[in-house]
Amino acid sequence: MPEETKVFLETPAIPISGKKQANSFSASSDSPRTSSPTLGEHYSYDTIEEISNYLLSRTHIRPKIGIICGSGLGHLGETLSDATYFPYEDIPHFPLSTVVGHAGRMVLGTLNGVEVMVMQGRFHFYEGYPLTKCSMPVRVMKVCGCTHLITTNAAGGLHDSYQIGDIMIVKDHINIMGFAGNNPLQGPNDPRFGPRFPPMNRAYDPELIKIAENLANDMGIKDETHTGVYICLGGPSYETVSELRMWRMLGVDAVGMSTVHEVITARHCDLKVFAFSLITNKCITDYDSNGEANHAEVISAGAKRQDVLATFVTRMVEKINEML
Ligand SMILES: O=P(O)(O)O[C@H]1O[C@H](CO)[C@@H](O)[C@H]1O
């Protein structure tokens, strides 16, 4: 019997309570209550294991790479072979995706022969989910056996030279929500995930950044690919002209409402991280402009670039797989 099949058969099926907790902010019974309005429900290690076992007991895929698809970028999940699809509403303890362009499914399958797990849709703070909940699936990836996270997003291009459809490889972020006391690692720390005070320099793996830059060159998209700094704002309102000018002054190249909490959670549990933004709109930094940021434009820019992005991610997955 192939080793993979054996693992599948030997993985105990975990009884599922069937309880839905989407949009529920009450503390779970295995967590201490806190008075923080941003902390909400705490996911214990046991709960994360329960979710992971639910997924692994229903597929023979044993992923080493987790992928999060940003707004309008979920098409990648359709390109997997040997795929099992898990709608979020069927996964115990999972929130629901509420944003257009986020299908709300976890997919376990292979990308060019490499076993991966892909989130078609992520969770955002502005949906009403605390950051611990938004980034909980990253811990599920870790417990499922992943060693690497590729996280993608749609973002507004703030750097003058960025055009719609460009890719920005993320080299660093500004955790402005953390400045305001909102961090996904807030609350009790379980050392089985990671240390109380994880470092965040080199959060975006320098070797993976180099590999991605070379890959962009090989793919002939070097001129449309940049390496820059991402900021996650709380949303859902887009930014004012003054806010954008301020971020630009502070060294921000692309603006979004996601990713940073996922990366913090991933580094906390020692996943290697690669992230990129698709520039879906140019940030409006001119008071006289009649343009307005809108989500339809974001989705449509994603749809136009879905094939290039799928190739970019698939080839990154192959490169990472060679390093495993
Ligand atoms: O970051 P992703 O999920 O790609 O989506 C981006 O697009 C939406 C705004 O149009 C926001 O959710 C922003 O974060």
XYZ file of C-alpha atoms and ligand atoms in Angstrom:
338
model
C 0.000 0.000 0.000
C 1.455 3.436 -0.872
C 2.687 5.307 2.198
C 0.282 8.199 1.569
C -2.761 5.944 1.453
C -1.640 4.309 4.681
C -1.403 7.668 6.425
C -4.882 8.520 5.158
C -6.375 5.307 6.469
C -4.577 5.531 9.766
C -5.625 9.107 10.466
C -8.433 8.848 13.001
C -11.667 10.500 11.956
C -12.470 13.158 14.517
C -16.117 13.455 15.537
C -17.438 16.810 14.394
C -19.773 18.774 16.562
C -21.351 20.462 13.541
C -21.496 23.647 15.570
C -21.207 26.832 13.503
C -19.300 29.706 15.024
C -19.202 32.144 12.139
C -19.595 35.652 13.439
C -19.620 34.347 16.990
C -17.332 36.354 19.207
C -17.993 34.557 22.461
C -14.949 33.052 24.162
C -14.712 29.282 23.656
C -14.990 27.111 26.725
C -11.293 26.191 26.624
C -10.051 29.747 26.653
C -9.821 32.451 29.281
C -12.228 35.337 28.822
C -10.686 38.702 28.279
C -12.115 42.183 28.183
C -10.374 43.117 24.923
C -12.878 44.041 22.201
C -10.418 42.975 19.502
C -9.436 39.603 20.922
C -12.715 37.727 20.673
C -12.589 33.965 20.573
C -9.338 32.229 21.373
C -8.514 29.083 19.397
C -6.760 26.532 21.587
C -4.126 24.164 20.228
C -6.686 21.339 20.580
C -9.186 23.216 18.425
C -6.584 23.843 15.726
C -5.710 20.142 15.836
C -9.384 19.218 15.540
C -9.738 21.379 12.417
C -6.526 19.968 10.914
C -7.623 16.389 11.573
C -10.993 17.115 9.979
C -9.210 18.117 6.760
C -6.456 15.479 6.767
C -8.846 12.628 7.504
C -10.721 13.406 4.282
C -7.818 13.476 1.821
C -4.519 11.681 1.283
C -2.818 15.011 0.461
C -0.129 15.950 2.980
C 0.680 19.592 2.170
C 3.976 21.289 2.922
C 2.929 24.596 1.348
C -0.111 26.675 2.286
C -1.436 29.310 -0.098
C -3.884 32.145 0.644
C -5.637 33.678 -2.365
C -6.434 37.373 -2.223
C -9.457 39.230 -3.629
C -10.182 38.007 -7.139
C -7.184 35.664 -7.103
C -8.956 32.458 -6.057
C -8.810 30.997 -9.565
C -5.609 29.192 -8.549
C -7.716 26.844 -6.423
C -9.480 25.649 -9.575
C -6.183 24.584 -11.152
C -5.330 21.916 -8.557
C -5.289 18.222 -9.419
C -6.465 15.465 -7.104
C -8.390 18.179 -5.255
C -10.738 17.929 -2.309
C -12.818 21.062 -1.715
C -13.913 22.026 1.790
C -16.482 24.863 1.921
C -15.751 26.914 5.012
C -19.260 26.315 6.328
C -18.455 22.583 6.552
C -15.169 22.962 8.440
C -15.657 22.957 12.210
C -14.907 26.264 13.957
C -14.259 28.046 10.638
C -15.616 31.544 10.004
C -17.414 32.282 6.741
C -16.090 34.389 3.864
C -18.363 37.375 3.333
C -16.443 39.371 0.698
C -17.074 39.303 -3.066
C -14.137 37.587 -4.781
C -13.497 35.209 -1.855
C -15.165 31.873 -2.653
C -14.830 30.542 0.886
C -13.275 27.125 0.359
C -10.166 25.289 1.489
C -8.713 23.076 -1.235
C -6.207 20.302 -0.668
C -4.630 18.951 -3.834
C -1.550 19.116 -6.021
C -0.068 21.925 -8.110
C 2.169 20.388 -10.757
C 2.608 17.368 -8.521
C 3.336 19.330 -5.333
C 0.916 18.806 -2.438
C -0.589 22.095 -1.261
C -3.497 23.528 0.680
C -5.141 26.598 -0.776
C -7.540 29.064 0.818
C -9.951 30.430 -1.785
C -10.881 33.385 0.339
C -9.511 34.856 3.522
C -10.916 36.613 6.561
C -10.587 40.336 7.154
C -10.874 42.425 10.310
C -13.511 44.654 8.681
C -15.811 41.631 8.257
C -16.154 41.747 12.014
C -13.653 39.000 12.796
C -10.910 39.671 15.339
C -7.376 39.242 13.998
C -6.856 35.984 15.936
C -9.761 34.565 13.955
C -8.643 36.080 10.640
C -5.287 34.344 10.884
C -6.399 31.107 12.583
C -6.199 29.124 9.282
C -2.446 29.794 9.175
C -2.077 27.724 12.348
C -4.234 25.038 10.755
C -1.755 24.984 7.845
C 1.108 24.590 10.305
C -0.553 21.722 12.164
C -1.462 20.096 8.827
C 2.292 19.891 8.177
C 3.032 23.011 6.152
C 6.494 24.535 6.411
C 5.851 27.407 3.981
C 3.150 30.008 3.440
C 2.514 31.852 0.193
C 0.049 34.653 0.817
C -1.313 36.924 -1.911
C -3.461 40.022 -1.943
C -5.009 42.707 -4.065
C -3.598 46.108 -3.176
C -3.658 49.737 -4.169
C -0.414 50.908 -5.757
C 0.990 53.869 -3.871
C 4.459 53.949 -5.431
C 4.353 56.312 -8.408
C 5.794 53.799 -10.848
C 3.347 50.969 -10.040
C 0.726 50.228 -12.690
C -2.505 48.240 -12.521
C -1.687 44.578 -13.105
C 1.852 44.827 -11.688
C 3.099 42.417 -9.046
C 4.727 43.667 -5.863
C 6.816 41.079 -4.042
C 6.444 42.045 -0.380
C 9.787 42.660 1.319
C 8.360 44.124 4.529
C 5.189 45.430 6.114
C 4.056 48.151 8.484
C 1.772 46.696 11.126
C -0.188 49.869 11.777
C -3.033 47.961 13.424
C -0.454 46.582 15.841
C 0.645 50.159 16.627
C -2.929 50.675 17.791
C -2.782 47.600 20.033
C -4.429 45.097 17.707
C -2.203 42.109 16.986
C -3.195 38.521 16.081
C -0.889 37.205 18.812
C -2.645 39.187 21.527
C -3.922 37.024 24.365
C -2.511 33.911 26.007
C 0.543 32.473 24.227
C 0.753 28.718 23.663
C 4.453 27.866 23.222
C 3.470 24.886 21.055
C 2.799 27.493 18.368
C 5.726 29.809 19.105
C 7.375 32.284 21.464
C 5.643 35.108 23.320
C 7.758 37.753 21.576
C 8.567 36.656 18.023
C 10.958 38.762 15.925
C 9.559 40.293 12.702
C 12.680 41.421 10.838
C 13.244 39.053 7.909
C 9.545 38.070 8.151
C 9.476 37.825 4.349
C 12.066 35.178 3.589
C 14.981 36.886 1.764
C 15.861 33.717 -0.174
C 12.286 33.364 -1.450
C 12.264 37.038 -2.453
C 15.416 36.460 -4.559
C 13.905 33.335 -6.119
C 10.723 35.245 -6.993
C 12.666 38.131 -8.527
C 14.607 35.682 -10.706
C 11.398 33.913 -11.613
C 9.802 37.196 -12.736
C 12.845 37.696 -14.945
C 12.530 34.169 -16.409
C 8.813 34.697 -17.030
C 9.488 37.945 -18.910
C 7.532 40.051 -16.406
C 10.501 41.755 -14.739
C 9.377 45.249 -15.766
C 5.940 44.680 -14.206
C 7.327 43.228 -10.984
C 8.558 45.280 -8.031
C 9.721 44.576 -4.495
C 8.189 46.813 -1.868
C 6.508 47.538 1.455
C 2.862 46.679 2.212
C 0.585 48.190 4.826
C -2.613 46.595 6.159
C -5.285 49.080 7.169
C -8.442 48.139 9.038
C -10.844 48.992 6.212
C -13.438 48.645 4.856
C -13.379 52.309 3.841
C -10.634 53.126 1.367
C -8.110 55.799 2.221
C -8.273 59.561 2.075
C -5.775 61.501 -0.001
C -4.027 62.766 3.142
C -3.762 59.283 4.604
C -2.222 57.951 1.406
C 0.253 60.816 1.223
C 1.249 60.093 4.807
C 1.822 56.379 4.106
C 3.862 57.191 1.027
C 6.029 59.551 3.060
C 6.590 56.709 5.526
C 7.853 54.323 2.869
C 4.721 52.357 1.964
C 4.461 51.124 -1.642
C 1.135 49.240 -1.609
C -1.987 49.511 0.528
C -4.410 46.758 1.514
C -6.561 45.336 4.315
C -5.079 41.879 4.873
C -1.962 39.697 4.920
C 0.011 41.307 7.764
C -1.777 39.388 10.545
C -1.371 36.163 8.557
C 2.355 36.767 8.189
C 2.775 37.572 11.895
C 0.954 34.371 12.807
C 2.988 32.368 10.293
C 6.330 33.663 11.551
C 5.236 33.041 15.131
C 4.845 29.334 14.294
C 7.998 29.328 12.160
C 6.492 29.034 8.698
C 8.694 30.509 5.977
C 6.742 33.264 4.228
C 6.518 34.514 0.675
C 3.950 37.215 -0.114
C 3.010 39.306 -3.093
C 0.411 41.923 -4.006
C -1.349 42.303 -7.306
C -1.671 46.039 -7.882
C -5.360 46.326 -8.739
C -5.743 50.096 -8.671
C -3.627 53.185 -8.390
C -4.083 54.976 -5.071
C -5.560 58.424 -5.540
C -3.196 60.964 -4.034
C -4.429 63.986 -5.965
C -7.157 66.147 -4.383
C -8.399 67.144 -7.853
C -8.926 63.598 -9.098
C -12.493 62.500 -9.841
C -11.530 58.817 -9.594
C -12.653 56.658 -6.671
C -11.294 53.338 -5.396
C -13.831 50.547 -5.745
C -13.943 46.797 -5.206
C -15.295 46.015 -8.705
C -12.078 47.421 -10.160
C -10.079 45.299 -7.711
C -11.837 42.087 -8.760
C -11.617 42.876 -12.443
C -7.847 43.547 -12.275
C -7.454 40.149 -10.574
C -9.470 38.386 -13.270
C -7.331 39.919 -16.020
C -4.094 38.692 -14.459
C -5.269 35.327 -13.142
C -3.294 33.213 -15.629
C 0.012 35.003 -15.042
C -0.500 34.871 -11.293
C -1.374 31.172 -11.355
C 1.845 30.479 -13.301
C 3.867 32.669 -10.917
C 2.525 30.867 -7.846
C 2.840 27.408 -9.403
C 6.467 28.031 -10.300
C 7.195 29.407 -6.820
C 5.648 26.240 -5.397
C 7.946 24.120 -7.589
C 10.992 26.112 -6.441
C 10.032 25.806 -2.779
C 9.415 22.091 -3.245
C 12.971 21.701 -4.572
C 14.222 23.207 -1.296
C 12.215 20.923 1.001
O -6.306 41.725 0.658
P -7.346 41.067 -0.179
O -8.097 40.028 0.551
O -6.739 40.536 -1.462
O -8.419 42.161 -0.605
C -8.226 43.548 -0.804
O -9.327 43.982 -1.580
C -10.392 44.464 -0.719
C -10.699 45.882 -1.067
O -11.053 46.044 -2.400
C -9.855 44.364 0.690
O -10.302 43.194 1.286
C -8.373 44.351 0.488
O -7.675 43.771 1.566
